Coordinates of C-alpha atoms and ligand atoms in Angstrom, one line a residue:
X20 CA 117.9 85.1 90.0
X21 CA 114.4 83.9 91.3
X22 CA 111.4 84.2 88.9
X23 CA 107.7 84.7 89.3
X24 CA 106.7 80.5 89.9
X25 CA 109.8 80.8 92.1
X26 CA 108.0 83.8 94.3
X27 CA 104.7 81.8 94.4
X28 CA 106.2 79.0 96.0
X29 CA 107.4 81.0 99.0
X30 CA 104.2 82.6 99.4
X31 CA 102.5 79.3 99.7
X32 CA 105.1 78.3 102.3
X33 CA 105.3 81.9 104.3
X34 CA 103.9 81.3 107.6
X35 CA 102.1 84.8 107.9
X36 CA 100.8 83.9 104.4
X37 CA 96.9 83.9 106.4
X38 CA 97.3 87.9 107.7
X39 CA 96.8 88.9 104.0
X40 CA 93.4 88.2 104.2
X41 CA 92.7 90.5 107.2
X42 CA 93.3 93.8 105.3
X43 CA 90.7 94.8 102.7
X44 CA 93.1 95.9 99.9
X45 CA 91.9 97.5 96.8
X46 CA 91.7 95.1 93.7
X47 CA 94.2 95.3 91.2
X48 CA 97.0 97.4 93.9
X49 CA 100.4 96.7 95.2
X50 CA 100.8 98.6 98.3
X51 CA 104.4 99.8 98.5
X52 CA 103.5 102.8 100.6
X53 CA 102.6 101.0 103.8
X54 CA 105.7 102.9 105.6
X55 CA 103.4 106.0 104.3
X56 CA 99.9 105.3 105.6
X57 CA 99.1 101.7 106.3
X58 CA 95.8 100.0 105.0
X59 CA 92.1 99.4 107.1
X60 CA 91.8 95.8 107.8
X61 CA 88.7 94.2 106.9
X62 CA 87.2 94.6 110.0
X63 CA 87.8 99.0 110.6
X64 CA 84.7 100.0 108.0
X65 CA 81.7 98.3 109.9
X66 CA 84.2 98.6 113.8
X67 CA 83.7 102.4 112.7
X68 CA 80.5 102.0 111.9
X69 CA 79.3 100.4 114.5
X70 CA 81.4 102.9 117.2
X71 CA 79.3 105.4 115.4
X72 CA 76.3 103.5 116.1
X73 CA 76.0 101.4 119.1
X74 CA 78.1 103.4 121.1
X75 CA 78.0 107.5 120.4
X76 CA 75.0 106.8 118.8
X77 CA 73.0 104.4 121.5
X78 CA 75.0 106.2 124.9
X79 CA 75.5 109.9 124.1
X80 CA 77.9 111.3 126.8
X81 CA 77.5 108.5 128.5
X82 CA 79.9 106.9 126.1
X83 CA 83.1 107.9 128.0
X84 CA 81.7 106.0 131.2
X85 CA 79.8 103.4 129.0
X86 CA 82.0 102.5 126.6
X87 CA 85.5 103.2 127.9
X88 CA 86.5 106.0 126.0
X89 CA 88.1 107.7 128.7
X90 CA 89.8 105.0 129.2
X91 CA 91.7 104.7 125.2
X92 CA 95.1 106.9 125.8
X93 CA 95.8 104.1 128.4
X94 CA 94.5 101.4 127.0
X95 CA 95.8 101.6 123.7
X96 CA 99.4 102.2 124.6
X97 CA 98.6 98.7 126.9
X98 CA 98.4 97.2 123.6
X99 CA 101.5 99.0 121.9
X100 CA 103.7 98.0 125.1
X101 CA 104.0 94.7 124.0
X102 CA 105.2 95.4 120.3
X103 CA 107.7 97.9 121.4
X104 CA 109.4 96.2 124.5
X105 CA 107.7 98.2 127.4
X106 CA 105.6 97.9 130.0
X107 CA 101.8 98.8 129.8
X108 CA 102.3 101.9 131.9
X109 CA 105.1 102.9 130.1
X110 CA 102.9 103.6 127.0
X111 CA 99.8 106.3 126.0
X112 CA 98.4 106.7 123.2
X113 CA 97.6 110.7 122.1
X114 CA 98.1 113.9 119.9
X115 CA 100.7 113.5 117.5
X116 CA 104.3 112.4 116.6
X117 CA 105.1 115.6 116.7
X118 CA 103.4 116.7 119.3
X119 CA 104.5 114.3 121.9
X120 CA 108.1 114.9 120.7
X121 CA 107.6 118.9 121.6
X122 CA 106.8 117.1 125.4
X123 CA 109.3 114.6 125.3
X124 CA 111.9 117.2 124.2
X125 CA 110.8 119.3 127.2
X126 CA 110.0 116.6 129.4
X127 CA 114.6 116.1 128.6
X128 CA 115.5 119.1 129.1
X129 CA 113.9 118.4 132.6
X130 CA 115.4 116.0 133.4
X131 CA 119.0 117.1 132.7
X132 CA 118.0 121.4 133.9
X133 CA 121.8 122.0 133.9
X134 CA 123.1 119.9 130.4
X135 CA 123.4 123.0 128.0
X136 CA 122.9 120.9 124.6
X137 CA 120.2 119.0 123.1
X138 CA 122.0 116.6 120.4
X139 CA 120.3 115.7 116.9
X140 CA 120.7 112.9 114.3
X141 CA 121.9 115.2 111.4
X142 CA 119.3 115.2 108.3
X143 CA 115.9 113.1 110.7
X144 CA 112.8 113.8 109.7
X145 CA 112.2 117.4 108.9
X146 CA 109.2 117.4 112.1
X147 CA 111.8 116.2 113.9
X148 CA 114.6 118.4 112.7
X149 CA 112.2 121.3 113.6
X150 CA 111.2 120.8 116.9
X151 CA 114.3 120.2 118.1
X152 CA 115.5 123.3 117.2
X153 CA 112.5 124.8 118.6
X154 CA 112.7 123.3 122.2
X155 CA 116.2 124.0 122.5
X156 CA 115.1 127.7 121.8
X157 CA 112.9 128.1 124.4
X158 CA 114.7 125.8 127.0
X159 CA 118.0 128.0 125.9
X160 CA 119.7 124.9 124.3
X161 CA 122.2 124.7 121.8
X162 CA 121.6 122.5 119.2
X163 CA 124.6 119.8 118.1
X164 CA 124.1 117.9 114.7
X165 CA 125.7 113.9 115.2
X166 CA 125.8 111.3 112.4
X167 CA 124.6 108.6 114.4
X168 CA 126.4 105.7 112.7
X169 CA 129.6 107.9 114.2
X170 CA 128.2 109.5 117.9
X171 CA 131.1 108.9 120.7
X172 CA 130.2 109.0 124.1
X173 CA 132.7 112.1 124.4
X174 CA 130.2 114.1 122.3
X175 CA 127.2 113.6 124.3
X176 CA 129.0 114.5 127.5
X177 CA 127.5 118.4 127.7
X178 CA 124.4 116.9 126.2
X179 CA 120.9 116.9 127.9
X180 CA 119.5 114.1 125.4
X181 CA 120.3 112.6 122.3
X182 CA 117.6 112.7 119.2
X183 CA 117.1 109.9 116.5
X184 CA 115.1 108.0 114.6
X185 CA 115.4 104.5 114.8
X186 CA 114.6 104.1 110.5
X187 CA 115.7 106.8 108.8
X188 CA 113.0 108.0 106.6
X189 CA 114.4 108.8 102.8
X190 CA 117.4 106.6 103.2
X191 CA 115.3 103.7 105.1
X192 CA 119.0 103.1 107.4
X193 CA 118.2 100.7 110.8
X194 CA 120.2 102.6 113.2
X195 CA 121.9 101.2 116.3
X196 CA 119.4 101.5 119.4
X197 CA 121.3 100.0 121.9
X198 CA 124.8 100.7 121.3
X199 CA 123.6 104.2 120.3
X200 CA 121.4 104.8 124.0
X201 CA 124.1 103.3 125.4
X202 CA 125.9 106.4 124.2
X203 CA 124.0 108.2 124.9
X204 CA 123.7 107.4 128.6
X205 CA 128.0 107.3 129.2
X206 CA 128.0 110.9 127.6
X207 CA 125.4 111.4 130.7
X208 CA 122.3 112.9 128.2
X209 CA 119.3 110.4 127.9
X210 CA 117.9 108.7 125.1
X211 CA 114.9 110.0 122.5
X212 CA 113.9 107.4 119.6
X213 CA 111.8 108.3 117.1
X214 CA 110.2 104.8 116.3
X215 CA 108.0 105.9 113.5
X216 CA 109.4 104.2 110.8
X217 CA 109.6 101.2 112.3
X218 CA 107.2 100.2 115.3
X219 CA 104.8 96.9 113.9
X220 CA 107.5 96.5 111.2
X221 CA 109.9 94.8 113.1
X222 CA 110.2 93.8 116.9
X223 CA 111.7 96.8 119.5
X224 CA 112.8 96.4 122.7
X225 CA 113.0 99.2 124.5
X226 CA 113.4 97.9 128.0
X227 CA 116.8 95.7 126.8
X228 CA 118.0 98.9 125.4
X229 CA 118.0 101.0 128.3
X230 CA 115.6 103.7 126.0
X231 CA 114.8 106.9 128.0
X232 CA 111.6 108.1 126.3
X233 CA 110.7 107.3 123.0
X234 CA 107.5 108.8 120.0
X235 CA 106.2 107.6 116.7
X236 CA 102.9 106.9 114.9
X237 CA 100.4 104.6 114.4
X238 CA 99.4 105.1 110.7
X239 CA 102.1 103.6 109.4
X240 CA 103.3 99.9 109.9
X241 CA 100.4 100.0 112.7
X242 CA 97.5 100.7 110.2
X243 CA 95.8 103.0 112.3
X244 CA 94.4 105.5 110.1
X245 CA 95.1 108.6 108.5
X246 CA 96.3 111.0 111.1
X247 CA 95.9 108.3 113.9
X248 CA 97.5 109.6 117.4
X249 CA 100.7 108.7 118.1
X250 CA 101.9 106.8 120.9
X251 CA 104.4 108.0 123.7
X252 CA 107.5 106.2 125.6
X253 CA 109.1 107.1 128.7
X254 CA 110.5 104.5 131.0
X255 CA 109.4 105.0 134.4
X256 CA 112.4 106.2 135.8
X257 CA 112.4 109.5 134.6
X258 CA 108.1 109.4 135.0
X259 CA 108.6 111.3 137.7
X260 CA 110.2 114.3 136.9
X261 CA 108.6 114.6 134.0
X262 CA 106.5 117.5 133.6
X263 CA 103.7 118.4 130.3
X264 CA 104.2 121.5 128.9
X265 CA 101.2 121.0 127.7
X266 CA 99.3 121.3 131.3
X267 CA 96.2 120.4 129.7
X268 CA 93.3 119.1 132.1
X269 CA 93.1 115.1 131.0
X270 CA 96.5 115.3 132.4
X271 CA 95.3 116.1 135.9
X272 CA 95.3 113.7 138.7
X273 CA 92.1 114.4 139.0
X274 CA 90.2 115.9 136.3
X275 CA 86.6 115.7 137.4
X276 CA 87.8 117.5 140.6
X277 CA 87.9 120.6 138.3
X278 CA 90.6 121.9 140.8
X279 CA 92.2 125.4 140.0
X280 CA 95.7 124.7 140.0
X281 CA 97.0 121.8 137.7
X282 CA 98.8 118.5 139.1
X283 CA 100.0 115.9 137.1
X284 CA 98.6 112.3 137.0
X285 CA 100.5 109.9 137.8
X286 CA 102.8 108.5 135.1
X287 CA 102.7 108.3 131.1
X288 CA 99.0 110.1 131.8
X289 CA 100.1 113.2 132.2
X290 CA 101.0 113.2 129.1
X291 CA 97.3 113.5 127.9
X292 CA 96.7 117.5 127.2
X293 CA 92.8 117.0 126.1
X294 CA 90.2 115.0 124.7
X295 CA 90.9 111.9 122.7
X296 CA 90.5 111.5 119.1
X297 CA 87.7 108.4 120.0
X298 CA 86.5 107.6 116.8
X299 CA 91.1 107.8 115.3
X300 CA 91.5 105.9 118.5
X301 CA 88.8 103.0 117.5
X302 CA 90.2 102.8 114.4
X303 CA 93.4 102.4 115.5
X304 CA 92.3 99.8 119.1
X305 CA 90.8 97.6 115.2
X306 CA 94.1 97.5 113.7
X307 CA 95.7 96.3 116.8
X308 CA 94.0 93.0 116.1
X309 CA 96.2 92.2 113.2
X310 CA 98.9 92.1 116.0
X311 CA 97.5 90.0 118.3
X312 CA 99.5 87.1 118.4
X313 CA 102.1 88.0 115.8
X314 CA 106.1 87.0 116.0
X315 CA 107.1 90.1 115.4
X316 CA 110.7 88.3 114.7
X317 CA 108.7 86.3 112.5
X318 CA 107.8 89.5 110.3
X319 CA 110.9 91.5 110.3
X320 CA 112.2 87.8 108.5
X321 CA 110.0 88.1 106.2
X322 CA 110.1 91.8 105.6
X323 CA 114.4 91.6 104.8
X324 CA 113.8 88.9 102.4
X325 CA 110.7 91.4 100.5
X326 CA 113.8 94.1 100.4
X327 CA 116.4 91.2 99.8
X328 CA 114.3 90.5 96.7
X329 CA 112.9 93.8 95.3
X330 CA 116.8 94.8 95.8
X331 CA 118.1 91.7 93.6
X332 CA 115.4 92.1 90.7
X333 CA 116.1 95.6 90.6
X334 CA 119.9 95.2 89.9
X335 CA 118.6 91.7 88.3
X336 CA 117.0 92.6 85.8
X337 CA 117.0 97.0 85.6
X338 CA 120.8 97.1 86.2
X339 CA 122.0 100.4 87.1
X340 CA 119.2 102.6 85.4
X341 CA 118.6 102.9 89.7
X342 CA 121.0 103.6 92.6
X343 CA 119.8 102.0 95.8
X344 CA 120.2 104.4 98.1
X345 CA 119.0 102.0 101.1
X346 CA 122.0 99.8 102.6
X347 CA 122.7 96.3 101.2
X348 CA 122.7 93.8 104.1
X349 CA 119.2 94.1 104.5
X350 CA 120.1 93.9 108.2
X351 CA 120.8 97.7 108.4
X352 CA 117.8 98.1 107.0
X353 CA 114.1 99.1 108.1
X354 CA 110.6 97.3 105.6
X355 CA 111.7 100.2 103.1
X356 CA 113.8 100.1 100.0
X357 CA 114.9 103.5 99.1
X358 CA 116.0 103.8 95.1
X359 CA 117.7 107.1 93.5
X360 CA 117.0 109.0 89.4
X361 CA 116.9 112.1 88.3
X362 CA 113.0 112.0 87.3
X363 CA 112.1 109.9 90.7
X364 CA 109.2 111.7 90.3
X365 CA 107.9 111.6 87.2
X366 CA 108.4 107.6 87.6
X367 CA 106.8 107.1 90.4
X368 CA 103.8 108.4 89.0
X369 CA 103.5 106.4 86.4
X370 CA 104.0 103.7 88.3
X371 CA 100.7 104.5 90.7
X372 CA 99.1 104.5 87.0
X373 CA 100.7 100.8 86.5
X374 CA 98.7 100.0 89.6
X375 CA 102.3 100.0 91.8
X376 CA 102.1 102.3 94.7
X377 CA 105.2 103.5 96.4
X378 CA 106.1 107.2 97.4
X379 CA 108.2 110.0 96.5
X380 CA 110.9 112.0 98.4
X381 CA 112.9 114.9 97.5
X382 CA 114.8 115.1 96.0
X383 CA 115.1 112.8 94.1
X384 CA 114.5 109.3 96.5
X385 CA 111.4 106.3 95.4
X386 CA 110.9 105.0 98.1
X387 CA 108.8 101.7 98.4
X388 CA 108.0 100.2 101.8
X389 CA 107.2 96.2 102.9
X390 CA 104.8 95.5 105.2
X391 CA 105.1 91.9 105.6
X392 CA 101.4 91.0 106.7
X393 CA 99.8 91.8 103.5
X394 CA 102.3 91.7 100.8
X395 CA 103.3 88.4 99.0
X396 CA 106.6 87.7 97.5
X397 CA 105.1 87.5 94.3
X398 CA 103.9 91.4 94.8
X399 CA 107.7 92.7 94.5
X400 CA 108.0 90.9 91.0
X401 CA 105.3 92.0 89.7
X402 CA 106.1 95.5 91.3
X403 CA 109.6 94.8 89.8
X404 CA 108.1 93.5 86.2
X405 CA 105.3 97.5 86.7
X406 CA 108.9 99.5 86.7
X407 CA 110.8 97.8 84.4
X408 CA 108.2 98.8 81.8
X409 CA 107.6 102.3 83.2
X410 CA 111.5 102.2 82.1
X411 CA 111.1 100.8 78.6
X412 CA 107.7 102.4 77.7
X413 CA 109.2 104.9 78.8
X414 CA 105.7 106.3 80.3
X415 CA 107.4 108.8 83.0
X416 CA 107.9 110.9 80.5
X417 CA 104.6 112.2 79.7
X418 CA 103.7 115.4 80.9
X419 CA 100.9 114.9 83.1
X420 CA 103.1 112.7 85.3
X421 CA 105.5 115.2 85.7
X422 CA 103.2 118.1 87.5
X423 CA 103.8 118.4 91.4
X424 CA 100.6 116.8 94.3
X425 CA 100.8 118.7 97.0
X426 CA 100.5 115.3 99.0
X427 CA 103.9 113.1 97.4
Ligands
PLP527 C1 106.1 110.1 109.8 C2 106.7 110.6 110.5 C3 105.9 111.7 111.6 C4 105.4 112.4 111.7 O1 105.1 113.0 112.5 P1 103.5 113.3 112.3 O2 103.5 114.7 114.1 O3 102.1 112.7 112.6 O4 102.9 114.2 110.8 C5 107.1 112.0 112.5 N1 109.1 111.7 111.9 C6 109.0 110.7 112.0 C7 110.0 110.2 111.8 C8 108.3 110.3 110.7 O5 109.0 109.0 109.9

């Protein structure tokens, strides 16, 4: 089992060590919740202040043109495209993941008008489940819940689309995008992936996997900031047949013609509905600078090493105190390890009080994200030491840690 010195040595040899300087993390904090909300890059405060002063403050309404604000949904989409294995004109940034999922589920129904079923991963993230149910009801389809580990083409022979999260939010399991997409296609269905927990953490190959549609958050591993607008991907072959169910003016082919009737813009641009969140997009634009010239395969390799190290230290130092919920094989996990314990909630709170920030997911999961751009091996070692201290001192029994906050 590696000791602390060994972890320090691993950090010395880490080719990504320099990226940590691009972030401004609070002193004394080990941040293992970057899979929920990534931290700001070191430039973010200054860039936001400059935006307010030199763009909005100086150019006022002229900023839409002078500072290119109106282009931001397409331009940010083009910046994210190489991170997901897409062409620049297949990705757009707008609205939230939930809203984009709504739009793309409708698009899938448009593209497969005669298919009565929407197939979806059982036990997926709540918003994905709720929206599948809602759109199915709106479009007169029924929902079939499937275990993504056992999907067959035959089960999809009557389905318009298969909807699945790439990394499961609670267990951290990474699903096989290529084979599941192939199964969907073999059954005649489209594949719609939610990449919220994988974009920015590992190289995605939407193109190689022949994915049709995808959505994902930009405030998790991409560090775009709280509420940063989401990505939507539509493969070129699906773009022209797709309609945006929110037929807003900025998805119009000529918004400033103020025409009496809606006519969709070409391509993914039609997924824009209303005025972009410019300040949030400036924040995301800044966050994406950290991904310039980044080898995502190297980031994935480091993340895998960090999650392996964490599991090894948990087992070695805490024995059977926690059940490891995530797959044991690192290649089958995202950048996340989930542990289960009956007292997960107060343990997470007690750990946060010791400076190690993870999160809790009902009913009994402690969730830890390992963002490879700013975490060190030594952070993993110190986090496990803090957890061992919490368990030894039983701080989590303190009633102050059992009171549930609004956001867990
Ligand atoms: C985080 C997450 C979301 C969040 O959606 P919002 O609309 O941004 O709140 C959606 N889906 C998955 C799989 C997530 O992990």
